[in-house]
mmCIF file of C-alpha atoms in Angstrom:
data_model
loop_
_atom_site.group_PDB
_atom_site.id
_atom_site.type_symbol
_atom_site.label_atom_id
_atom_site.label_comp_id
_atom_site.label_asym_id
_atom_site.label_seq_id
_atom_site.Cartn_x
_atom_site.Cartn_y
_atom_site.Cartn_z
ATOM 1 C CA UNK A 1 78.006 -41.606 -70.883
ATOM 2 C CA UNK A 2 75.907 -38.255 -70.575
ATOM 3 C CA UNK A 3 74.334 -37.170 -67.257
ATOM 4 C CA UNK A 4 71.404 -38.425 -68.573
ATOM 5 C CA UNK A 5 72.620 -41.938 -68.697
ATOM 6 C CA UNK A 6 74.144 -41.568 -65.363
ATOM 7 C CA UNK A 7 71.223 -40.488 -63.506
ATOM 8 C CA UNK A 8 69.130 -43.619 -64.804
ATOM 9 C CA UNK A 9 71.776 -46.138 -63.482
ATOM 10 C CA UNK A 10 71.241 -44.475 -60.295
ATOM 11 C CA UNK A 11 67.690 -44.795 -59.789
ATOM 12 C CA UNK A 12 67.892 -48.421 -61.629
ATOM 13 C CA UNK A 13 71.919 -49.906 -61.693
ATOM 14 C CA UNK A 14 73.446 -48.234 -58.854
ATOM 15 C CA UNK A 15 75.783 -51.079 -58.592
ATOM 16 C CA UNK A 16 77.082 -50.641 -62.370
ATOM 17 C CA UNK A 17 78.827 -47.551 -61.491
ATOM 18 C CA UNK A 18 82.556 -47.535 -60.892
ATOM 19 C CA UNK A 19 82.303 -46.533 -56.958
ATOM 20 C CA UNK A 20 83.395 -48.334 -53.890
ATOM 21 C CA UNK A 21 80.583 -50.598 -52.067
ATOM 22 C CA UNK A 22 80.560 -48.211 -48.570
ATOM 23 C CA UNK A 23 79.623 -45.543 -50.883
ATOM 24 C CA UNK A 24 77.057 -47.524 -53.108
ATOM 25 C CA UNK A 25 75.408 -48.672 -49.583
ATOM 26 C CA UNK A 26 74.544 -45.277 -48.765
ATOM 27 C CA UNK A 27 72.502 -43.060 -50.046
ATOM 28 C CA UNK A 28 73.695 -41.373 -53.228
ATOM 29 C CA UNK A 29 73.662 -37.520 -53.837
ATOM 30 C CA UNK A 30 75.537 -36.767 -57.009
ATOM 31 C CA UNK A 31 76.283 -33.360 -57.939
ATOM 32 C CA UNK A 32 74.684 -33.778 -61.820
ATOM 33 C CA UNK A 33 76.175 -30.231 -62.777
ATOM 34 C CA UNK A 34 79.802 -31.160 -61.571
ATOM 35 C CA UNK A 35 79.547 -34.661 -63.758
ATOM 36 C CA UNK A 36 78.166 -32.880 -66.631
ATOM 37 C CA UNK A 37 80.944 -30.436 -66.619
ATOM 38 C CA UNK A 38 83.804 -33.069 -65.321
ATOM 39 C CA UNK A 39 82.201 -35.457 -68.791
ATOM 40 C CA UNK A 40 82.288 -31.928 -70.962
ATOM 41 C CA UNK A 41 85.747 -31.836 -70.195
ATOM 42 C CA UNK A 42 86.907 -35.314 -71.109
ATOM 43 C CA UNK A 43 85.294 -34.116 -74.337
ATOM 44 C CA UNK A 44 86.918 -30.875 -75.136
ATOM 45 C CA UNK A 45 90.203 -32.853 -75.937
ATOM 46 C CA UNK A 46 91.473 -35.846 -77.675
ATOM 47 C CA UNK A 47 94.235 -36.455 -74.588
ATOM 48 C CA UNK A 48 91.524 -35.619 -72.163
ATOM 49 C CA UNK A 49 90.936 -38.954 -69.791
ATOM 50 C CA UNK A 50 88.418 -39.808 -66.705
ATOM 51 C CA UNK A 51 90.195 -43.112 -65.178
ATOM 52 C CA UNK A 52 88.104 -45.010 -62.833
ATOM 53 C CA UNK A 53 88.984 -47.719 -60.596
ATOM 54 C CA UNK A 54 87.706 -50.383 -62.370
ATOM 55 C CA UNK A 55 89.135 -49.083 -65.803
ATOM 56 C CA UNK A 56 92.072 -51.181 -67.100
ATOM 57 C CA UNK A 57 93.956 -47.660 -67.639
ATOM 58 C CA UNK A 58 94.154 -47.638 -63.431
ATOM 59 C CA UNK A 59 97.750 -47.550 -62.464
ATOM 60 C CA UNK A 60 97.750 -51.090 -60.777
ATOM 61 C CA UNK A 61 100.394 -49.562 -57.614
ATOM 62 C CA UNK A 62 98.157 -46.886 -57.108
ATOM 63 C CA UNK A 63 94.975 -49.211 -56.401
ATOM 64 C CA UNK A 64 97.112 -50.845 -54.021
ATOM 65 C CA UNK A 65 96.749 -48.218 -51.500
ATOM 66 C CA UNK A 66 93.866 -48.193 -48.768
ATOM 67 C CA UNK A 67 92.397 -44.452 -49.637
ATOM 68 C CA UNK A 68 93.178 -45.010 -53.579
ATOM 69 C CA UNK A 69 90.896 -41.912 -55.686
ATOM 70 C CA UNK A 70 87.875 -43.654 -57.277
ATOM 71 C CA UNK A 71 88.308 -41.673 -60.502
ATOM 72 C CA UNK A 72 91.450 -39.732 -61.843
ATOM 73 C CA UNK A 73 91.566 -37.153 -64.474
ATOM 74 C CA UNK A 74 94.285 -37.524 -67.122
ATOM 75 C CA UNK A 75 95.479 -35.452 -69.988
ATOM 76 C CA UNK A 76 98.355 -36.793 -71.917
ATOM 77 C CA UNK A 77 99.261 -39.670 -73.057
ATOM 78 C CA UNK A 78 97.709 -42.281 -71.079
ATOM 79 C CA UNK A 79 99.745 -44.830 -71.777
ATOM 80 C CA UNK A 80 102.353 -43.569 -69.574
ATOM 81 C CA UNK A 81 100.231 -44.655 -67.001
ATOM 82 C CA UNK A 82 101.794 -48.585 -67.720
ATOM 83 C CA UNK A 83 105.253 -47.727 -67.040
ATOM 84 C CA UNK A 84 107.230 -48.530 -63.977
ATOM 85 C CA UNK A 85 107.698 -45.257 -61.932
ATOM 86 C CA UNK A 86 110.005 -43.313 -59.674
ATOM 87 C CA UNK A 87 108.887 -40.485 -57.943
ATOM 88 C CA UNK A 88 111.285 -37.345 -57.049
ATOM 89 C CA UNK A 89 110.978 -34.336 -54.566
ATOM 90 C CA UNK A 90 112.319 -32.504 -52.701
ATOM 91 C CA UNK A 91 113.179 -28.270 -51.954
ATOM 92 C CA UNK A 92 111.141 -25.496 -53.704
ATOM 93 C CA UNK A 93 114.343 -23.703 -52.732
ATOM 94 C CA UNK A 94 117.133 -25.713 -54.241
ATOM 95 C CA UNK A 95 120.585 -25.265 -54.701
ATOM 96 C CA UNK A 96 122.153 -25.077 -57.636
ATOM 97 C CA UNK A 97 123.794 -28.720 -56.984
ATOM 98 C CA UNK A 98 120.700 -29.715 -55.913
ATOM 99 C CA UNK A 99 118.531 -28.873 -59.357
ATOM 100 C CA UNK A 100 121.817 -30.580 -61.464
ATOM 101 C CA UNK A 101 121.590 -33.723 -59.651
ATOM 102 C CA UNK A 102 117.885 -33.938 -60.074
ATOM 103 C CA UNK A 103 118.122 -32.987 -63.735
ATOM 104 C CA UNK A 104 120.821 -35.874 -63.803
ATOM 105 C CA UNK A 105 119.108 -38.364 -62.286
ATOM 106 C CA UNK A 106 115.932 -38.033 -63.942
ATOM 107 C CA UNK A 107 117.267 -38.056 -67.388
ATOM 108 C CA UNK A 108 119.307 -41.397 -65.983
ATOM 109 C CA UNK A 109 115.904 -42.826 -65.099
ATOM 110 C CA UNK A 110 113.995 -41.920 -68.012
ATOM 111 C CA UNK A 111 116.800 -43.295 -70.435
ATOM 112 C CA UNK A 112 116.131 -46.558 -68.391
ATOM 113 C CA UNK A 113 112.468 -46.770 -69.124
ATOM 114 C CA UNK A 114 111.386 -45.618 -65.999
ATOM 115 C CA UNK A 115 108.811 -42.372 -66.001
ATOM 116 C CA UNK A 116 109.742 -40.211 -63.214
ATOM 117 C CA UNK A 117 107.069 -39.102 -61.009
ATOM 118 C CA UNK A 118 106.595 -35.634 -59.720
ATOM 119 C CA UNK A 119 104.193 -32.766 -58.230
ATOM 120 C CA UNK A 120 104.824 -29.704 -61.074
ATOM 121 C CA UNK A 121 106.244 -27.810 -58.120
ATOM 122 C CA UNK A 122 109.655 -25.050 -58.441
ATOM 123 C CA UNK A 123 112.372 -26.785 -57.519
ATOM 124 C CA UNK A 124 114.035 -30.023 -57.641
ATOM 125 C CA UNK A 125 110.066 -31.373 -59.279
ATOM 126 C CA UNK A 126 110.877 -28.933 -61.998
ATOM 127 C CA UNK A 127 114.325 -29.995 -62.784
ATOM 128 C CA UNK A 128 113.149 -33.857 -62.505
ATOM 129 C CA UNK A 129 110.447 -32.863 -65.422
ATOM 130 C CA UNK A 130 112.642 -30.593 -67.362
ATOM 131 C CA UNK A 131 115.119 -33.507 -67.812
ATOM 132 C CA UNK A 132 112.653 -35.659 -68.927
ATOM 133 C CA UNK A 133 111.455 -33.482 -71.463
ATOM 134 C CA UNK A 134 114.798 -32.471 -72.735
ATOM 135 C CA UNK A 135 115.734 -36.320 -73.056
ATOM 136 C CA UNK A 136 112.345 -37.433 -74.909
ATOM 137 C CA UNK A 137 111.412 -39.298 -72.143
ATOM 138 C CA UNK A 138 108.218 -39.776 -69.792
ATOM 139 C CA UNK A 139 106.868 -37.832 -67.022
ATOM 140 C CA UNK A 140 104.124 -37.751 -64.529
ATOM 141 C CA UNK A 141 103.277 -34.494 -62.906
ATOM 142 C CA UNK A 142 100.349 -35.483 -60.110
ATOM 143 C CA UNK A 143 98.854 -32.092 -59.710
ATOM 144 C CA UNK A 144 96.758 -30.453 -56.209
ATOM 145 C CA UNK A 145 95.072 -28.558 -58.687
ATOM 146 C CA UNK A 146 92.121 -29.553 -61.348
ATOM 147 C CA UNK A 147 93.862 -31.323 -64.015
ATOM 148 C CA UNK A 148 93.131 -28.269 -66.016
ATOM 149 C CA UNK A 149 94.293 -25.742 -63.512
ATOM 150 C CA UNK A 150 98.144 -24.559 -63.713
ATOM 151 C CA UNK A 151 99.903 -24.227 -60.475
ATOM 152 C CA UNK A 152 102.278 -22.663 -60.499
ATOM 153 C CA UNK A 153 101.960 -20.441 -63.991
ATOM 154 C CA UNK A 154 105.574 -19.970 -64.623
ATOM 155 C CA UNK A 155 105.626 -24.029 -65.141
ATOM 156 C CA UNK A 156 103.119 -23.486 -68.318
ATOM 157 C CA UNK A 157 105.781 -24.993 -70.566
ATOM 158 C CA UNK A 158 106.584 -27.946 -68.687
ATOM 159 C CA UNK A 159 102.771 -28.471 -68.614
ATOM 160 C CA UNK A 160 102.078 -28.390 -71.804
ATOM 161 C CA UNK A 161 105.435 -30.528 -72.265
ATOM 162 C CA UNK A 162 104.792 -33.326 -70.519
ATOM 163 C CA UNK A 163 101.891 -34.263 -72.137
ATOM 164 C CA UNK A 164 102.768 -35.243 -75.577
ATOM 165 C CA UNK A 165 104.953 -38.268 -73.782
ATOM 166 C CA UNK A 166 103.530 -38.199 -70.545
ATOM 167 C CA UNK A 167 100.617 -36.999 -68.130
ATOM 168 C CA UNK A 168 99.142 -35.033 -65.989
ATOM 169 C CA UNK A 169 97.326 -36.133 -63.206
ATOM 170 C CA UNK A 170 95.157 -34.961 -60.686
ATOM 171 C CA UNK A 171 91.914 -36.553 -58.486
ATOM 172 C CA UNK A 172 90.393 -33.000 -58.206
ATOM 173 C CA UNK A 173 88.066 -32.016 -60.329
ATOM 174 C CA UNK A 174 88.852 -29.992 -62.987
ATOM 175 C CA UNK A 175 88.500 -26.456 -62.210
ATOM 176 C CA UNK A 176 89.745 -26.847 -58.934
ATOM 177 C CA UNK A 177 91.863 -24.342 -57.483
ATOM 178 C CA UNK A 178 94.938 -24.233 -55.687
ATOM 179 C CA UNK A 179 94.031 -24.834 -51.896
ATOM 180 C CA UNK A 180 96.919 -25.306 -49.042
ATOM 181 C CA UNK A 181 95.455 -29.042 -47.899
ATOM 182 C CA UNK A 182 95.283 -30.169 -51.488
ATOM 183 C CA UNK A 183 98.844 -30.390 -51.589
ATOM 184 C CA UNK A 184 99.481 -32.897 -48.897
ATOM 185 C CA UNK A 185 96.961 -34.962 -50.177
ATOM 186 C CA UNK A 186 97.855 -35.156 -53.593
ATOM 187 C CA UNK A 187 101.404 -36.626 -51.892
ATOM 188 C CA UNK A 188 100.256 -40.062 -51.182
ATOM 189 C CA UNK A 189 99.535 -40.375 -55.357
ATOM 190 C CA UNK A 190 102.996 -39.474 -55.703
ATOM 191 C CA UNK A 191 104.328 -42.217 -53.751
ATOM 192 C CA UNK A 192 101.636 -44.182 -54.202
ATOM 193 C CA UNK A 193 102.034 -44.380 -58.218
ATOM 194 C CA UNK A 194 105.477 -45.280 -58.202
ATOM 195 C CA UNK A 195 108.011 -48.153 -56.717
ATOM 196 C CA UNK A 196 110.117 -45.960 -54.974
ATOM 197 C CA UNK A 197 110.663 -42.364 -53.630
ATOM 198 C CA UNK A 198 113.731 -40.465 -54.079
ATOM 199 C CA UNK A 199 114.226 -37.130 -51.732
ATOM 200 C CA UNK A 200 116.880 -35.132 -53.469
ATOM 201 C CA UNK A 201 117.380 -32.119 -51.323
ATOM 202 C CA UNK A 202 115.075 -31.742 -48.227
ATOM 203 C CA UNK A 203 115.531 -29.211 -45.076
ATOM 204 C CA UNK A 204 114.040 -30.888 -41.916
ATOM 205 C CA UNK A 205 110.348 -28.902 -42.291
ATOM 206 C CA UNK A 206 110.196 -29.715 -45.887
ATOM 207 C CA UNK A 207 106.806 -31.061 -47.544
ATOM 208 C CA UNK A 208 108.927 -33.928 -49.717
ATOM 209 C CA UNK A 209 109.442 -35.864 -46.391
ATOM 210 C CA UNK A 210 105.757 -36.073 -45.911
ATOM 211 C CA UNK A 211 105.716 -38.262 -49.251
ATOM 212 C CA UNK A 212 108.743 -40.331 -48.635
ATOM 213 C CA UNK A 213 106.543 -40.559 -45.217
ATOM 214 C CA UNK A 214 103.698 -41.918 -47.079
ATOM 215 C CA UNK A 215 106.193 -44.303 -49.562
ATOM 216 C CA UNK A 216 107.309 -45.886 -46.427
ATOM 217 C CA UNK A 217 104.036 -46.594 -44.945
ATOM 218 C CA UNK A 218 102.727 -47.872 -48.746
ATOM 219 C CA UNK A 219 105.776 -50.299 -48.916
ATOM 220 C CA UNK A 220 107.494 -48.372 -51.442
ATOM 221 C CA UNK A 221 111.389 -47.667 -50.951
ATOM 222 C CA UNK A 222 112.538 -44.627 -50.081
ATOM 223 C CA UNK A 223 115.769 -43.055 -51.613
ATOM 224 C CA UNK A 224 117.763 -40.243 -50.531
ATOM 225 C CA UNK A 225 120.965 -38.287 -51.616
ATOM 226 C CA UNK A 226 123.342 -37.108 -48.519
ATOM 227 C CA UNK A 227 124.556 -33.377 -48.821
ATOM 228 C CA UNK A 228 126.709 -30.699 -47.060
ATOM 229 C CA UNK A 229 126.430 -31.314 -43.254
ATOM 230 C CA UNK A 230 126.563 -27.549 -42.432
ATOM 231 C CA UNK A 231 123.795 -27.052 -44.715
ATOM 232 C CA UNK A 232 120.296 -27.163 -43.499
ATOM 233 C CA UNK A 233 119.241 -27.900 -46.778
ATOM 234 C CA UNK A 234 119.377 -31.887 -46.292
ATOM 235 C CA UNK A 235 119.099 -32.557 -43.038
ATOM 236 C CA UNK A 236 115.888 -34.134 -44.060
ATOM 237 C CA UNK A 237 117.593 -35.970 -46.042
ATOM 238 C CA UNK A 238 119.839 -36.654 -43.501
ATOM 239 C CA UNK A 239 117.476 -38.221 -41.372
ATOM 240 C CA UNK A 240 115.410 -40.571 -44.329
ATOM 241 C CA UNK A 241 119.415 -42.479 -44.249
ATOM 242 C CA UNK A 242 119.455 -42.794 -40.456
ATOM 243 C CA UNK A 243 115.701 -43.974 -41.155
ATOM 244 C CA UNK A 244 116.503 -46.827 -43.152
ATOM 245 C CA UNK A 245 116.299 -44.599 -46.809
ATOM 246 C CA UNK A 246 119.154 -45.774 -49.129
ATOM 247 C CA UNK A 247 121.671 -43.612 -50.121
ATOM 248 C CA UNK A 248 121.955 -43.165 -53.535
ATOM 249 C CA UNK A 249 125.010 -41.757 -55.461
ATOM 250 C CA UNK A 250 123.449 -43.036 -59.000
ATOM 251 C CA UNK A 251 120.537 -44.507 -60.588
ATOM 252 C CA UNK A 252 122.138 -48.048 -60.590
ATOM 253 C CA UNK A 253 121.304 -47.614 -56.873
ATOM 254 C CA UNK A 254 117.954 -46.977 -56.876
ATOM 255 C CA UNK A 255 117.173 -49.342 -60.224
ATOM 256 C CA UNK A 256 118.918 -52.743 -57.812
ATOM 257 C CA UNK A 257 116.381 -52.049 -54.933
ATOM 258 C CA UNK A 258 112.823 -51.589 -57.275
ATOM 259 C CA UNK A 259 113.809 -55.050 -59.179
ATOM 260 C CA UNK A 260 110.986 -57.092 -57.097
ATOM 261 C CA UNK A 261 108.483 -54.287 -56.644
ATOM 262 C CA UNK A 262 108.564 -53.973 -60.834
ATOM 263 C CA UNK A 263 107.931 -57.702 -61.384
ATOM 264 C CA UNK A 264 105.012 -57.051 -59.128
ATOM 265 C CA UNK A 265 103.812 -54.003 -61.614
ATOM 266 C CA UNK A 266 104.502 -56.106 -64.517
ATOM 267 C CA UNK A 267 102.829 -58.969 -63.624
ATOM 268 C CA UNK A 268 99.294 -56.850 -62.892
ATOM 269 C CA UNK A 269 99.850 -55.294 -66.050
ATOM 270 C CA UNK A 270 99.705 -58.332 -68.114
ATOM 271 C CA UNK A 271 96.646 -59.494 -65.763
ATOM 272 C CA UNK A 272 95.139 -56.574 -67.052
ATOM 273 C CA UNK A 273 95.690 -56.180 -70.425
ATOM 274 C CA UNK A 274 95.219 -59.282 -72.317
ATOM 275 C CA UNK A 275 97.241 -58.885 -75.419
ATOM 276 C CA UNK A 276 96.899 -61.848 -78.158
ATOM 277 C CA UNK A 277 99.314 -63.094 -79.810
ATOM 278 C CA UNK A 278 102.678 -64.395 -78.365
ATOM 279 C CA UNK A 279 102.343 -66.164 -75.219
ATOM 280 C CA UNK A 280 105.198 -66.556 -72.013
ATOM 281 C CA UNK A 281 105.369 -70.423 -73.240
ATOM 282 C CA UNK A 282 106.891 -69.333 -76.278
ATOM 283 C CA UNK A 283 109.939 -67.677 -74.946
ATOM 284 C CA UNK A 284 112.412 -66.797 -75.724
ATOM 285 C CA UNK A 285 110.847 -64.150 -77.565
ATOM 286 C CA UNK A 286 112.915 -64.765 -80.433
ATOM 287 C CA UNK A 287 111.559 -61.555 -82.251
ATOM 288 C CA UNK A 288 112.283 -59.197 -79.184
ATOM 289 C CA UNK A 289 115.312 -60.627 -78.130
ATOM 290 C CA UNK A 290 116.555 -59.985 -81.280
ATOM 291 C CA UNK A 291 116.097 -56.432 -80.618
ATOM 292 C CA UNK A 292 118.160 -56.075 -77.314
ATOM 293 C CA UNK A 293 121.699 -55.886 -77.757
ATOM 294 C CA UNK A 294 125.023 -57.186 -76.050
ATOM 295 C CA UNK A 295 125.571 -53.339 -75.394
ATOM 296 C CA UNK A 296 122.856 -51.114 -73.519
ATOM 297 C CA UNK A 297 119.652 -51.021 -75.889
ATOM 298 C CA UNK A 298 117.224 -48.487 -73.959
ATOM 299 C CA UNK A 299 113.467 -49.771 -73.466
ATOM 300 C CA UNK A 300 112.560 -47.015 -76.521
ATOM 301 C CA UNK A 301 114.585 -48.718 -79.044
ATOM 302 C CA UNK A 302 113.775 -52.309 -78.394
ATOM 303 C CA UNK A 303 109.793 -51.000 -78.716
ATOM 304 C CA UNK A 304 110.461 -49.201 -81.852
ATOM 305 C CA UNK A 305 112.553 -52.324 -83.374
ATOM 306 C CA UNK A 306 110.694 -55.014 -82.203
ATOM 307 C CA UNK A 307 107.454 -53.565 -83.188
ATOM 308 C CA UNK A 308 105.408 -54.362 -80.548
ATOM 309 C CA UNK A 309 102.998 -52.714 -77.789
ATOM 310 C CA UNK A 310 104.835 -52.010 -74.868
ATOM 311 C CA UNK A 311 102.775 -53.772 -72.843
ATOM 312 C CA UNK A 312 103.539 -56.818 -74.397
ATOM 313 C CA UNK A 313 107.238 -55.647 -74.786
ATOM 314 C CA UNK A 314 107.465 -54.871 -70.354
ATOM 315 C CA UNK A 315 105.765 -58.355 -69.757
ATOM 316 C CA UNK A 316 108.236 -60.660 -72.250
ATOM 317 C CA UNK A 317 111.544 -58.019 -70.879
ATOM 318 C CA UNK A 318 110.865 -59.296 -67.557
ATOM 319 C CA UNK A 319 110.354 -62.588 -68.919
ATOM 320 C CA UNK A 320 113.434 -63.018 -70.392
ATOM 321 C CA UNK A 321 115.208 -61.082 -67.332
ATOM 322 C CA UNK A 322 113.468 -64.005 -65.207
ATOM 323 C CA UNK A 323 115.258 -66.148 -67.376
ATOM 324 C CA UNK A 324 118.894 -64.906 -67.514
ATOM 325 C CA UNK A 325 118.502 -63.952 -71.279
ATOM 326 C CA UNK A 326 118.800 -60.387 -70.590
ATOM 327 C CA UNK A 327 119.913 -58.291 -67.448
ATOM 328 C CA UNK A 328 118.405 -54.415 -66.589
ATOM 329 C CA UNK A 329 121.216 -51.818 -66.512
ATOM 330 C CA UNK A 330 120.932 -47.939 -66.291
ATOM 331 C CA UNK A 331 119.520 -46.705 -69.589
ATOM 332 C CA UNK A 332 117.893 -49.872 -70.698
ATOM 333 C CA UNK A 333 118.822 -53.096 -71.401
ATOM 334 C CA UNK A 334 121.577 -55.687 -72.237
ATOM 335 C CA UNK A 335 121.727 -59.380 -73.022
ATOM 336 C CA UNK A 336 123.491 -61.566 -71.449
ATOM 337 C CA UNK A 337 123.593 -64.804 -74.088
ATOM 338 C CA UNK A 338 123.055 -65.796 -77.636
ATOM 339 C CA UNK A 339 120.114 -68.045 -78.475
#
């Protein structure tokens, strides 16, 4: 679609466009020379993405919330966007416990097929996406910058990282600059993308608590590791646990507590992608179940050996997890009896 294009459904199929109704009732005022150059930049790259909410690529959690962006921009891989996510924050000013329990943690999650969620910040978000990286596994970083924008610069690596297994994100438009209030605001995507928050290291006036603030009003669960009680640096997270956040001392932890919320995420995935093919009537799977073995087989290697799109592969997993034949275990999967 060229401006062109886009200006004639507004004069004649206003309704066509991907916008919510309250804003299709009133009276439209696109900026033409912000499209053009939003639509120049999907074009400059092959990994360059405009997801609206109608688009099948729209992370399914994310429309769940009541203020969900009507377009996101995307540059990655984009089909990173289908996994089940955790989200991690916490201190721009870690410790140095603090960054090697992130960096643990998020490799832990990311070896169990989850992509780990977080804002691109110094810190505990930079150890979360340096472990991914280092372990091959997926990423989101959900930017209060343009998509295109790099904030902060000395994180130009990870950037660039992240997006040949995962993405960045961002509902400004690209070119946008890095503005105080963005930053908040971008928080509720980080929460709202994934099934659960964890808050790593957080003093009591720390930004991270405004997202697991926003996870908790979304529905999400909230996560938090306890630290040094004469330290200031967790109090916050101090607080989450007397809250209601669960303490977590490993991923097993966290994965036990996002079981029903990723049956949810699966279940609007296969709504949304209709994949021929096998159906769940033929279960067992016999050709993926085949691929999962009596000792931990992570979610990587039963895609690459069962040769399927991991859509399909998510959808028959928690199939077959529904149905006792296999059991979800930190870094991947196991099953449970023979056929």
């Amino acid at each position: 679609m060229d401006v062109e294009d886009l200006r004639q459904m507004l004069e004649h199929e206003p309704d066509a466009l991907p916008l919510p109704e309250s804003l299709l009732r009133g009276k439209l005022v696109p900026n033409l020379s912000l499209i053009e150059s939003a639509l120049s930049w999907q074009q400059s790259a092959d990994n360059n993405y405009i997801v609206t909410l109608d688009s099948p690529d729209y992370p399914c959690l994310l429309k769940q919330l009541s203020d969900p962006p009507t377009i996101i921009f995307v540059k990655g891989d984009i089909n990173a966007l289908k996994f089940p996510c955790i989200s991690m924050v916490g201190s721009r000013a870690a410790s140095h416990t603090g960054l090697q329990l992130a960096y643990k943690l998020a490799g832990e999650l990311s070896a169990s097929g989850f992509a780990v969620v977080s804002g691109m910040a110094i810190g505990i978000d930079g150890a979360a996406h340096q472990a991914c990286i280092d372990k091959g596994g997926r990423t989101l970083a959900v930017l209060g910058t343009g998509v295109d924008v790099i904030y902060p610069r000395r994180h130009k690596k990870i950037y660039e990282a992240i997006q040949s297994n995962g993405a960045v994100i961002s509902e400004f438009w690209p070119g946008t600059k890095p503005f105080a209030g963005n930053f908040p605001k971008r928080n509720r995507l980080i929460s709202g993308l994934t099934l659960g928050t964890l808050v790593v290291e957080a003093c009591r006036k720390s930004g991270s608590l405004i997202t697991a603030r926003l996870a908790m009003e979304q529905g999400r669960e909230v996560f938090a590791i306890p630290g040094n009680i004469l330290s200031g640096q967790s109090q916050g997270c101090h607080d989450l646990l007397k809250n209601g956040a669960k303490l977590v001392e490993n991923v097993a932890d966290i994965i036990e507590e996002v079981s029903a919320l990723s049956a949810f995420h699966l279940e609007e995935l296969n709504k949304r992608h209709h994949i021929g093919g096998e159906k769940a009537s033929d279960l067992p799977f016999a050709p993926l179940l085949a691929s999962v073995g009596y000792e931990t087989t992570s979610l990587d290697v039963v895609v690459e050996h069962s040769g399927k799109a991991i859509d399909l592969v998510l959808e028959q997993l928690l199939e077959l997890e529904l149905q006792g034949w296999v059991a979800v275990v930190p870094g991947g999967y196991i099953r449970l009896k023979r056929s």
